[in-house]
mmCIF file of C-alpha atoms in Angstrom:
data_model
loop_
_atom_site.group_PDB
_atom_site.id
_atom_site.type_symbol
_atom_site.label_atom_id
_atom_site.label_comp_id
_atom_site.label_asym_id
_atom_site.label_seq_id
_atom_site.Cartn_x
_atom_site.Cartn_y
_atom_site.Cartn_z
ATOM 1 C CA TRP A 1 16.094 -0.042 -22.100
ATOM 2 C CA TYR A 2 19.177 1.339 -20.353
ATOM 3 C CA TRP A 3 21.217 0.944 -23.533
ATOM 4 C CA GLN A 4 18.786 1.983 -26.271
ATOM 5 C CA LYS A 5 16.272 4.248 -24.564
ATOM 6 C CA GLU A 6 17.970 5.854 -21.560
ATOM 7 C CA LYS A 7 21.405 5.542 -23.205
ATOM 8 C CA ARG A 8 23.093 5.099 -19.824
ATOM 9 C CA GLU A 9 26.822 5.422 -20.294
ATOM 10 C CA PRO A 10 28.002 2.139 -18.706
ATOM 11 C CA TYR A 11 25.576 0.157 -20.895
ATOM 12 C CA VAL A 12 26.423 1.972 -24.119
ATOM 13 C CA LYS A 13 30.143 1.543 -23.398
ATOM 14 C CA PHE A 14 29.693 -2.134 -22.543
ATOM 15 C CA MET A 15 27.986 -2.794 -25.869
ATOM 16 C CA GLU A 16 30.642 -0.852 -27.790
ATOM 17 C CA ALA A 17 33.462 -2.729 -26.060
ATOM 18 C CA ASN A 18 32.027 -6.249 -26.305
ATOM 19 C CA TYR A 19 29.901 -6.451 -29.477
ATOM 20 C CA PRO A 20 30.489 -5.687 -33.173
ATOM 21 C CA PRO A 21 29.561 -2.221 -34.501
ATOM 22 C CA GLY A 22 25.887 -1.920 -35.429
ATOM 23 C CA PHE A 23 24.918 -4.852 -33.177
ATOM 24 C CA SER A 24 21.181 -4.582 -32.458
ATOM 25 C CA TYR A 25 19.096 -6.057 -29.653
ATOM 26 C CA GLU A 26 17.536 -8.474 -32.162
ATOM 27 C CA ASP A 27 21.006 -9.935 -32.756
ATOM 28 C CA PHE A 28 20.854 -11.418 -29.257
ATOM 29 C CA GLY A 29 18.071 -13.780 -30.428
ATOM 30 C CA PRO A 30 20.316 -16.357 -32.148
ATOM 31 C CA LEU A 31 22.823 -16.125 -29.238
ATOM 32 C CA PHE A 32 20.146 -17.439 -26.858
ATOM 33 C CA THR A 33 20.941 -21.106 -27.479
ATOM 34 C CA SER A 34 19.708 -23.167 -24.474
ATOM 35 C CA GLU A 35 21.853 -26.151 -25.477
ATOM 36 C CA PHE A 36 22.248 -27.223 -21.825
ATOM 37 C CA PHE A 37 18.590 -26.686 -20.888
ATOM 38 C CA ASP A 38 17.388 -29.841 -19.138
ATOM 39 C CA PRO A 39 13.867 -29.265 -17.822
ATOM 40 C CA ASN A 40 13.986 -32.458 -15.730
ATOM 41 C CA GLN A 41 17.068 -31.198 -13.929
ATOM 42 C CA TRP A 42 15.373 -27.824 -13.369
ATOM 43 C CA ALA A 43 12.293 -29.569 -11.951
ATOM 44 C CA ASP A 44 14.457 -31.621 -9.571
ATOM 45 C CA ILE A 45 16.260 -28.492 -8.309
ATOM 46 C CA LEU A 46 12.942 -26.679 -7.855
ATOM 47 C CA LYS A 47 11.517 -29.612 -5.936
ATOM 48 C CA ALA A 48 14.639 -29.796 -3.740
ATOM 49 C CA SER A 49 14.188 -26.095 -2.847
ATOM 50 C CA GLY A 50 11.009 -26.809 -0.889
ATOM 51 C CA ALA A 51 9.061 -24.382 -3.094
ATOM 52 C CA LYS A 52 5.340 -24.964 -3.611
ATOM 53 C CA TYR A 53 5.056 -23.045 -6.878
ATOM 54 C CA VAL A 54 7.268 -21.832 -9.711
ATOM 55 C CA VAL A 55 6.726 -18.895 -12.058
ATOM 56 C CA LEU A 56 8.529 -18.834 -15.412
ATOM 57 C CA THR A 57 8.980 -15.546 -17.269
ATOM 58 C CA SER A 58 7.167 -16.487 -20.474
ATOM 59 C CA LYS A 59 7.682 -13.016 -21.998
ATOM 60 C CA HIS A 60 9.392 -9.904 -20.609
ATOM 61 C CA HIS A 61 9.121 -6.264 -21.743
ATOM 62 C CA GLU A 62 11.168 -6.913 -24.904
ATOM 63 C CA GLY A 63 8.481 -9.126 -26.378
ATOM 64 C CA PHE A 64 10.454 -12.360 -26.951
ATOM 65 C CA THR A 65 8.179 -15.280 -26.053
ATOM 66 C CA LEU A 66 9.569 -18.541 -24.671
ATOM 67 C CA TRP A 67 6.880 -20.433 -26.571
ATOM 68 C CA GLY A 68 6.104 -20.444 -30.306
ATOM 69 C CA SER A 69 3.495 -17.717 -30.079
ATOM 70 C CA LYS A 70 1.282 -17.077 -33.121
ATOM 71 C CA TYR A 71 1.364 -13.404 -32.107
ATOM 72 C CA SER A 72 5.132 -12.975 -31.879
ATOM 73 C CA TRP A 73 6.238 -13.806 -35.392
ATOM 74 C CA ASN A 74 9.929 -14.722 -35.652
ATOM 75 C CA TRP A 75 10.601 -13.314 -32.168
ATOM 76 C CA ASN A 76 10.095 -16.422 -30.053
ATOM 77 C CA ALA A 77 12.100 -19.398 -28.777
ATOM 78 C CA VAL A 78 10.717 -21.819 -31.386
ATOM 79 C CA ASP A 79 11.618 -19.683 -34.435
ATOM 80 C CA VAL A 80 14.831 -18.089 -33.112
ATOM 81 C CA GLY A 81 17.608 -19.285 -30.806
ATOM 82 C CA PRO A 82 16.759 -22.495 -28.947
ATOM 83 C CA LYS A 83 14.235 -23.680 -31.569
ATOM 84 C CA ARG A 84 12.340 -25.248 -28.644
ATOM 85 C CA ASP A 85 9.114 -24.578 -26.792
ATOM 86 C CA LEU A 86 10.696 -23.849 -23.410
ATOM 87 C CA VAL A 87 7.370 -23.176 -21.663
ATOM 88 C CA ALA A 88 5.954 -26.562 -22.698
ATOM 89 C CA GLU A 89 9.126 -28.424 -21.715
ATOM 90 C CA LEU A 90 9.330 -26.909 -18.239
ATOM 91 C CA ALA A 91 5.574 -27.261 -17.624
ATOM 92 C CA THR A 92 5.741 -30.967 -18.517
ATOM 93 C CA SER A 93 8.773 -31.679 -16.315
ATOM 94 C CA VAL A 94 7.400 -29.745 -13.334
ATOM 95 C CA ARG A 95 4.070 -31.563 -13.582
ATOM 96 C CA ASN A 96 5.590 -35.010 -14.109
ATOM 97 C CA ARG A 97 8.312 -34.838 -11.457
ATOM 98 C CA THR A 98 7.011 -32.528 -8.699
ATOM 99 C CA ASP A 99 3.855 -31.382 -6.967
ATOM 100 C CA LEU A 100 4.684 -27.695 -7.538
ATOM 101 C CA ARG A 101 2.033 -25.435 -9.014
ATOM 102 C CA PHE A 102 3.167 -24.175 -12.401
ATOM 103 C CA GLY A 103 2.815 -20.438 -13.042
ATOM 104 C CA LEU A 104 3.668 -18.037 -15.838
ATOM 105 C CA TYR A 105 4.817 -14.430 -15.714
ATOM 106 C CA HIS A 106 3.686 -12.333 -18.683
ATOM 107 C CA SER A 107 4.493 -8.716 -19.427
ATOM 108 C CA LEU A 108 1.539 -6.690 -20.671
ATOM 109 C CA PHE A 109 3.527 -4.020 -22.493
ATOM 110 C CA GLU A 110 6.632 -4.123 -24.693
ATOM 111 C CA TRP A 111 9.167 -1.288 -24.579
ATOM 112 C CA PHE A 112 9.747 -0.880 -28.315
ATOM 113 C CA ASN A 113 6.756 -2.529 -29.963
ATOM 114 C CA PRO A 114 5.640 -0.008 -32.632
ATOM 115 C CA LEU A 115 1.969 -0.706 -31.921
ATOM 116 C CA PHE A 116 2.434 -0.026 -28.206
ATOM 117 C CA CYS A 117 4.459 3.120 -28.954
ATOM 118 C CA GLU A 118 1.691 4.341 -31.263
ATOM 119 C CA ASP A 119 -0.998 3.708 -28.617
ATOM 120 C CA ALA A 120 1.140 5.516 -26.020
ATOM 121 C CA THR A 121 1.537 8.512 -28.345
ATOM 122 C CA ASN A 122 -2.276 8.558 -28.634
ATOM 123 C CA VAL A 123 -2.473 8.614 -24.798
ATOM 124 C CA PHE A 124 -3.991 5.104 -24.974
ATOM 125 C CA LYS A 125 -7.109 6.306 -26.772
ATOM 126 C CA THR A 126 -6.307 3.634 -29.398
ATOM 127 C CA ARG A 127 -5.909 -0.031 -28.402
ATOM 128 C CA LYS A 128 -4.005 -1.610 -31.278
ATOM 129 C CA PHE A 129 -1.388 -3.293 -29.111
ATOM 130 C CA PRO A 130 -3.534 -5.086 -26.503
ATOM 131 C CA THR A 131 -6.061 -6.316 -29.070
ATOM 132 C CA SER A 132 -3.503 -7.674 -31.548
ATOM 133 C CA LYS A 133 -0.666 -8.780 -29.241
ATOM 134 C CA SER A 134 -0.948 -8.752 -25.451
ATOM 135 C CA LEU A 135 -4.429 -10.165 -24.894
ATOM 136 C CA PRO A 136 -4.239 -12.853 -27.606
ATOM 137 C CA GLU A 137 -0.966 -14.020 -26.033
ATOM 138 C CA LEU A 138 -2.528 -14.233 -22.581
ATOM 139 C CA TYR A 139 -5.437 -16.311 -23.871
ATOM 140 C CA GLU A 140 -2.923 -18.441 -25.781
ATOM 141 C CA ILE A 141 -0.688 -19.302 -22.808
ATOM 142 C CA VAL A 142 -3.602 -19.987 -20.476
ATOM 143 C CA THR A 143 -5.350 -22.258 -22.971
ATOM 144 C CA LYS A 144 -2.171 -24.017 -24.063
ATOM 145 C CA TYR A 145 -0.224 -24.419 -20.803
ATOM 146 C CA GLN A 146 -2.917 -24.004 -18.128
ATOM 147 C CA PRO A 147 -0.765 -22.107 -15.600
ATOM 148 C CA GLU A 148 -2.224 -21.994 -12.090
ATOM 149 C CA ILE A 149 -0.550 -18.677 -11.350
ATOM 150 C CA VAL A 150 -0.835 -15.849 -13.867
ATOM 151 C CA TRP A 151 1.782 -13.288 -12.821
ATOM 152 C CA SER A 152 1.089 -10.139 -14.805
ATOM 153 C CA ASP A 153 3.550 -7.241 -15.011
ATOM 154 C CA GLY A 154 4.430 -4.106 -16.943
ATOM 155 C CA ASP A 155 1.329 -1.925 -17.247
ATOM 156 C CA GLY A 156 3.284 0.595 -19.370
ATOM 157 C CA ASN A 157 1.537 3.415 -17.450
ATOM 158 C CA ALA A 158 -1.708 2.483 -19.163
ATOM 159 C CA PRO A 159 -4.980 1.956 -17.232
ATOM 160 C CA ASP A 160 -6.663 -1.439 -16.874
ATOM 161 C CA THR A 161 -9.367 -0.290 -19.331
ATOM 162 C CA TYR A 162 -6.707 -0.030 -22.066
ATOM 163 C CA TRP A 163 -5.571 -3.599 -21.297
ATOM 164 C CA ASN A 164 -9.143 -4.876 -20.825
ATOM 165 C CA SER A 165 -7.832 -6.633 -17.713
ATOM 166 C CA THR A 166 -11.264 -7.109 -16.170
ATOM 167 C CA GLY A 167 -12.508 -8.778 -19.351
ATOM 168 C CA PHE A 168 -9.571 -11.166 -19.389
ATOM 169 C CA LEU A 169 -9.811 -11.878 -15.643
ATOM 170 C CA ALA A 170 -13.553 -12.549 -15.894
ATOM 171 C CA TRP A 171 -12.792 -15.160 -18.558
ATOM 172 C CA LEU A 172 -9.878 -16.546 -16.507
ATOM 173 C CA TYR A 173 -11.964 -17.057 -13.357
ATOM 174 C CA ASN A 174 -15.215 -18.147 -15.025
ATOM 175 C CA ASP A 175 -14.507 -19.946 -18.284
ATOM 176 C CA SER A 176 -10.796 -20.735 -18.623
ATOM 177 C CA PRO A 177 -9.398 -24.275 -18.194
ATOM 178 C CA VAL A 178 -7.826 -23.193 -14.856
ATOM 179 C CA ARG A 179 -10.871 -21.342 -13.499
ATOM 180 C CA ASP A 180 -11.088 -23.495 -10.353
ATOM 181 C CA THR A 181 -7.437 -23.291 -9.310
ATOM 182 C CA VAL A 182 -5.894 -20.151 -10.811
ATOM 183 C CA VAL A 183 -4.389 -17.386 -8.676
ATOM 184 C CA THR A 184 -3.385 -13.943 -9.975
ATOM 185 C CA ASN A 185 -1.306 -11.023 -8.752
ATOM 186 C CA ASP A 186 -2.081 -7.309 -8.733
ATOM 187 C CA ARG A 187 -0.364 -5.833 -11.811
ATOM 188 C CA TRP A 188 -3.191 -5.351 -14.287
ATOM 189 C CA GLY A 189 -3.007 -1.668 -15.145
ATOM 190 C CA LEU A 190 -2.004 1.691 -13.719
ATOM 191 C CA GLY A 191 -3.171 2.019 -10.105
ATOM 192 C CA SER A 192 -4.215 -1.598 -9.588
ATOM 193 C CA MET A 193 -1.012 -2.658 -7.764
ATOM 194 C CA CYS A 194 -1.542 -3.248 -4.048
ATOM 195 C CA LYS A 195 -5.308 -2.644 -4.553
ATOM 196 C CA HIS A 196 -6.725 -5.490 -6.649
ATOM 197 C CA GLY A 197 -5.639 -9.089 -7.162
ATOM 198 C CA GLY A 198 -5.512 -12.540 -5.601
ATOM 199 C CA PHE A 199 -2.262 -11.551 -3.923
ATOM 200 C CA TYR A 200 -0.537 -8.194 -3.735
ATOM 201 C CA THR A 201 3.056 -7.618 -4.836
ATOM 202 C CA CYS A 202 3.005 -3.816 -4.246
ATOM 203 C CA SER A 203 6.549 -3.364 -5.599
ATOM 204 C CA ASP A 204 9.583 -5.463 -6.421
ATOM 205 C CA ARG A 205 11.426 -6.713 -3.297
ATOM 206 C CA TYR A 206 8.444 -5.709 -1.170
ATOM 207 C CA ASN A 207 8.931 -6.625 2.490
ATOM 208 C CA PRO A 208 6.839 -4.349 4.736
ATOM 209 C CA GLY A 209 7.974 -5.907 8.035
ATOM 210 C CA HIS A 210 4.433 -5.723 9.417
ATOM 211 C CA LEU A 211 1.177 -7.605 8.923
ATOM 212 C CA LEU A 212 -0.917 -6.820 5.844
ATOM 213 C CA PRO A 213 -4.682 -7.480 5.785
ATOM 214 C CA HIS A 214 -4.495 -9.154 2.341
ATOM 215 C CA LYS A 215 -2.361 -12.055 1.050
ATOM 216 C CA TRP A 216 0.840 -10.735 -0.491
ATOM 217 C CA GLU A 217 4.106 -11.865 -2.035
ATOM 218 C CA ASN A 218 7.678 -10.699 -1.532
ATOM 219 C CA CYS A 219 9.087 -11.040 -5.027
ATOM 220 C CA MET A 220 12.854 -10.653 -4.792
ATOM 221 C CA THR A 221 16.123 -11.803 -6.332
ATOM 222 C CA ILE A 222 18.921 -13.994 -4.951
ATOM 223 C CA ASP A 223 21.299 -11.707 -6.879
ATOM 224 C CA ARG A 224 20.948 -8.420 -4.960
ATOM 225 C CA TRP A 225 21.093 -6.287 -8.115
ATOM 226 C CA SER A 226 19.621 -8.188 -11.014
ATOM 227 C CA TRP A 227 16.674 -10.269 -12.209
ATOM 228 C CA GLY A 228 18.849 -11.840 -14.905
ATOM 229 C CA TYR A 229 22.153 -13.664 -15.043
ATOM 230 C CA ARG A 230 25.261 -11.501 -14.721
ATOM 231 C CA ARG A 231 28.537 -12.937 -15.953
ATOM 232 C CA ASN A 232 30.445 -10.324 -13.956
ATOM 233 C CA ALA A 233 28.666 -10.866 -10.619
ATOM 234 C CA LYS A 234 30.823 -11.215 -7.503
ATOM 235 C CA LEU A 235 30.144 -13.567 -4.614
ATOM 236 C CA ASP A 236 29.064 -10.651 -2.371
ATOM 237 C CA ASP A 237 26.376 -9.779 -4.904
ATOM 238 C CA TYR A 238 24.401 -12.877 -3.892
ATOM 239 C CA PHE A 239 22.353 -13.137 -0.712
ATOM 240 C CA THR A 240 23.725 -15.666 1.761
ATOM 241 C CA ILE A 241 21.440 -18.470 2.912
ATOM 242 C CA GLU A 242 21.213 -16.788 6.350
ATOM 243 C CA GLU A 243 19.893 -13.631 4.678
ATOM 244 C CA LEU A 244 17.427 -15.618 2.562
ATOM 245 C CA VAL A 245 16.092 -17.567 5.563
ATOM 246 C CA LYS A 246 15.600 -14.220 7.348
ATOM 247 C CA GLN A 247 13.652 -12.891 4.321
ATOM 248 C CA LEU A 248 11.476 -16.004 4.253
ATOM 249 C CA VAL A 249 10.732 -15.929 7.977
ATOM 250 C CA GLU A 250 9.943 -12.188 8.066
ATOM 251 C CA THR A 251 7.734 -12.529 4.991
ATOM 252 C CA VAL A 252 5.711 -15.522 6.219
ATOM 253 C CA SER A 253 5.184 -14.133 9.717
ATOM 254 C CA CYS A 254 3.668 -11.017 8.132
ATOM 255 C CA GLY A 255 1.277 -13.063 5.969
ATOM 256 C CA GLY A 256 3.274 -13.181 2.739
ATOM 257 C CA ASN A 257 4.784 -15.710 0.339
ATOM 258 C CA LEU A 258 8.392 -15.528 -0.846
ATOM 259 C CA LEU A 259 9.150 -15.667 -4.580
ATOM 260 C CA MET A 260 12.930 -15.974 -4.987
ATOM 261 C CA ASN A 261 14.107 -15.096 -8.471
ATOM 262 C CA ILE A 262 17.020 -16.804 -10.215
ATOM 263 C CA GLY A 263 18.464 -15.789 -13.587
ATOM 264 C CA PRO A 264 19.356 -18.751 -15.801
ATOM 265 C CA THR A 265 22.121 -18.532 -18.431
ATOM 266 C CA HIS A 266 21.752 -18.111 -22.199
ATOM 267 C CA ASP A 267 22.708 -21.778 -22.627
ATOM 268 C CA GLY A 268 19.951 -22.975 -20.289
ATOM 269 C CA ARG A 269 21.745 -23.617 -16.996
ATOM 270 C CA ILE A 270 20.778 -22.687 -13.451
ATOM 271 C CA ALA A 271 24.111 -21.307 -12.189
ATOM 272 C CA LEU A 272 25.611 -23.332 -9.324
ATOM 273 C CA ILE A 273 25.322 -20.495 -6.788
ATOM 274 C CA PHE A 274 21.553 -20.329 -7.447
ATOM 275 C CA GLU A 275 21.231 -24.098 -7.238
ATOM 276 C CA GLU A 276 23.128 -24.119 -3.947
ATOM 277 C CA ARG A 277 20.904 -21.425 -2.425
ATOM 278 C CA LEU A 278 17.757 -23.274 -3.550
ATOM 279 C CA ARG A 279 18.976 -26.584 -2.138
ATOM 280 C CA GLN A 280 20.040 -24.901 1.133
ATOM 281 C CA MET A 281 16.557 -23.393 1.464
ATOM 282 C CA GLY A 282 15.089 -26.848 0.862
ATOM 283 C CA ALA A 283 17.327 -28.342 3.559
ATOM 284 C CA TRP A 284 16.171 -25.653 6.008
ATOM 285 C CA LEU A 285 12.515 -26.233 5.111
ATOM 286 C CA LYS A 286 12.886 -30.001 5.569
ATOM 287 C CA VAL A 287 13.505 -29.302 9.253
ATOM 288 C CA ASN A 288 11.431 -26.144 9.793
ATOM 289 C CA GLY A 289 8.664 -26.531 7.193
ATOM 290 C CA GLU A 290 5.978 -26.877 9.876
ATOM 291 C CA ALA A 291 6.695 -23.289 10.925
ATOM 292 C CA ILE A 292 6.211 -22.070 7.327
ATOM 293 C CA TYR A 293 3.783 -24.142 5.231
ATOM 294 C CA GLY A 294 0.085 -23.706 5.980
ATOM 295 C CA THR A 295 0.722 -21.245 8.801
ATOM 296 C CA LYS A 296 -1.135 -18.047 9.593
ATOM 297 C CA PRO A 297 0.227 -14.875 11.164
ATOM 298 C CA TRP A 298 0.029 -14.836 14.962
ATOM 299 C CA ARG A 299 -1.154 -11.852 17.057
ATOM 300 C CA ALA A 300 2.482 -10.665 17.207
ATOM 301 C CA GLN A 301 4.768 -10.882 14.189
ATOM 302 C CA ASN A 302 8.146 -10.360 15.842
ATOM 303 C CA ASP A 303 9.317 -10.416 19.423
ATOM 304 C CA THR A 304 9.342 -7.296 21.586
ATOM 305 C CA VAL A 305 12.334 -8.308 23.731
ATOM 306 C CA THR A 306 14.675 -10.343 21.525
ATOM 307 C CA PRO A 307 15.258 -9.042 17.995
ATOM 308 C CA ASP A 308 15.236 -11.458 15.059
ATOM 309 C CA VAL A 309 12.565 -13.706 16.552
ATOM 310 C CA TRP A 310 9.538 -14.084 14.261
ATOM 311 C CA TYR A 311 6.252 -15.838 14.956
ATOM 312 C CA THR A 312 3.933 -18.003 12.883
ATOM 313 C CA PHE A 313 0.799 -19.853 13.983
ATOM 314 C CA ARG A 314 -0.791 -23.217 13.173
ATOM 315 C CA PRO A 315 -4.466 -22.683 14.089
ATOM 316 C CA THR A 316 -5.474 -26.339 13.585
ATOM 317 C CA GLU A 317 -3.042 -27.545 16.263
ATOM 318 C CA GLY A 318 -2.955 -24.313 18.255
ATOM 319 C CA LYS A 319 0.830 -24.229 17.979
ATOM 320 C CA VAL A 320 2.828 -21.007 17.982
ATOM 321 C CA ASN A 321 6.201 -21.156 16.259
ATOM 322 C CA ALA A 322 8.949 -18.825 17.413
ATOM 323 C CA ILE A 323 11.697 -18.809 14.799
ATOM 324 C CA PHE A 324 14.939 -17.356 16.159
ATOM 325 C CA LEU A 325 17.759 -16.423 13.815
ATOM 326 C CA ASN A 326 20.579 -16.062 16.364
ATOM 327 C CA TRP A 327 21.474 -18.761 18.875
ATOM 328 C CA PRO A 328 21.979 -16.932 22.210
ATOM 329 C CA ILE A 329 25.459 -17.186 23.754
ATOM 330 C CA SER A 330 23.943 -17.633 27.220
ATOM 331 C CA GLY A 331 22.006 -20.707 26.081
ATOM 332 C CA ALA A 332 18.744 -19.097 27.266
ATOM 333 C CA LEU A 333 16.273 -17.414 24.957
ATOM 334 C CA GLU A 334 14.017 -14.717 26.363
ATOM 335 C CA LEU A 335 10.698 -14.146 24.587
ATOM 336 C CA GLY A 336 8.592 -11.100 25.402
ATOM 337 C CA GLU A 337 5.372 -12.019 23.598
ATOM 338 C CA PRO A 338 4.065 -15.468 24.653
ATOM 339 C CA GLN A 339 2.001 -15.826 27.831
ATOM 340 C CA ALA A 340 2.959 -19.183 29.314
ATOM 341 C CA LYS A 341 0.846 -21.260 31.722
ATOM 342 C CA LEU A 342 2.494 -23.398 34.390
ATOM 343 C CA GLY A 343 1.893 -27.109 33.906
ATOM 344 C CA GLU A 344 0.247 -26.548 30.508
ATOM 345 C CA THR A 345 2.645 -24.769 28.160
ATOM 346 C CA GLN A 346 5.107 -27.028 26.386
ATOM 347 C CA VAL A 347 8.181 -25.948 24.436
ATOM 348 C CA LYS A 348 9.931 -28.039 21.793
ATOM 349 C CA LEU A 349 12.924 -27.292 19.581
ATOM 350 C CA VAL A 350 11.947 -28.575 16.133
ATOM 351 C CA GLY A 351 14.303 -31.398 15.164
ATOM 352 C CA TYR A 352 15.238 -32.177 18.788
ATOM 353 C CA LYS A 353 13.463 -34.878 20.798
ATOM 354 C CA GLU A 354 13.379 -33.697 24.431
ATOM 355 C CA PRO A 355 10.949 -31.007 25.657
ATOM 356 C CA LEU A 356 12.687 -27.823 26.862
ATOM 357 C CA LYS A 357 12.568 -26.242 30.321
ATOM 358 C CA TRP A 358 11.216 -22.745 30.714
ATOM 359 C CA ILE A 359 10.154 -20.189 33.313
ATOM 360 C CA ALA A 360 7.424 -17.575 32.985
ATOM 361 C CA LEU A 361 8.163 -13.874 33.462
ATOM 362 C CA GLY A 362 5.080 -12.426 35.182
ATOM 363 C CA GLU A 363 2.039 -11.575 33.004
ATOM 364 C CA LYS A 364 3.828 -11.943 29.699
ATOM 365 C CA GLY A 365 7.091 -13.399 28.501
ATOM 366 C CA MET A 366 9.204 -16.444 29.247
ATOM 367 C CA VAL A 367 12.794 -17.634 29.324
ATOM 368 C CA ILE A 368 13.553 -20.913 27.581
ATOM 369 C CA ALA A 369 16.618 -23.037 28.312
ATOM 370 C CA LEU A 370 18.046 -24.256 25.014
ATOM 371 C CA PRO A 371 19.797 -27.618 24.901
ATOM 372 C CA GLN A 372 23.603 -27.639 24.826
ATOM 373 C CA LEU A 373 24.335 -29.061 21.404
ATOM 374 C CA THR A 374 27.442 -29.480 19.316
ATOM 375 C CA LEU A 375 27.395 -28.165 15.746
ATOM 376 C CA LYS A 376 26.734 -31.719 14.529
ATOM 377 C CA GLN A 377 23.730 -32.110 16.834
ATOM 378 C CA LEU A 378 21.984 -28.869 15.774
ATOM 379 C CA PRO A 379 18.778 -29.578 13.804
ATOM 380 C CA CYS A 380 19.953 -27.112 11.130
ATOM 381 C CA GLN A 381 22.631 -24.488 10.644
ATOM 382 C CA TRP A 382 20.663 -21.275 10.194
ATOM 383 C CA GLY A 383 17.514 -20.246 12.063
ATOM 384 C CA TRP A 384 15.738 -22.559 14.521
ATOM 385 C CA THR A 385 12.121 -23.085 15.467
ATOM 386 C CA LEU A 386 10.600 -23.349 18.932
ATOM 387 C CA GLN A 387 7.151 -24.898 18.999
ATOM 388 C CA LEU A 388 5.016 -23.515 21.798
ATOM 389 C CA THR A 389 1.755 -25.260 22.733
ATOM 390 C CA ASP A 390 -0.826 -23.767 25.108
ATOM 391 C CA VAL A 391 0.472 -20.198 25.162
#
């Protein structure tokens, strides 16, 4: 898009400098080889990340499908490049080796598909593209791979009536093989984002920092600048684990899920930096998972006195989790939100055995004495959880 349509100078120059004259986008197809793609290894990394669901990009805006689609002749991973059904392989490994829910991303429109371009020229009064390409593909992947998340994207500035989204969704929720378990997002046509859908995405990298009344997802990338793999990325271009934990905690306390994107390589590898971040997140969740999984937002999302303290709530046990991202130098953490009751309120540091001492500050607020621990004794290295009962 940047190279062929917008003709942005850095992209045009990059192609001129690094590829033969007359090289077309289609010529990338055979270069996508996937020789190192090991779906079992991917599944093990995903499981180790602590994630509860995974979404694979089955087709992006350039129309190349990662399965042997009947509707994408000679422009799919079975006919060109890997010569493998990548969707089937990953779905099988994820289902056999993990308890993650398997989801598929699918782009409605395609930048340069002549049928889409023709419909767009006709101001979407004709519907050649959705009827012959987009919708048949959607029915195909749902029937064939039974994804439990259908992550739609790319409305191409066309309304939902052009895409017949409501017709497809009615089938998905009433008659499809995943009707009882499927969850969808909110990108089903112009104007539907942040208004309709099982969960809202609202925009890429959406993190409002306050509570939303509807379930939502912060869909972001571990590489700060790209959804793909960049050979020329620098270490600073990747979020640190501290930054990712902060994103997760902020997102969950405001009622959202975090979808962290990684860009695999053309030869089918998850780059080591991505694997490390995923495994670090899994290590953090092993300790602090109770403050994340199955929680609801509390009456306050973040603390009024100490910045970088975020709250989550476990209604079944009546536990409030205060996740603090900076260990105070004084060894005492002041919280402005909880109302503590003498003789009733208990405070625990998750991953540490002894209950903690605290004092109440009038009507609202408390100061908690943190244990004096060496680096080795800390339950985890980034972000810690206090469990408050009876506040």
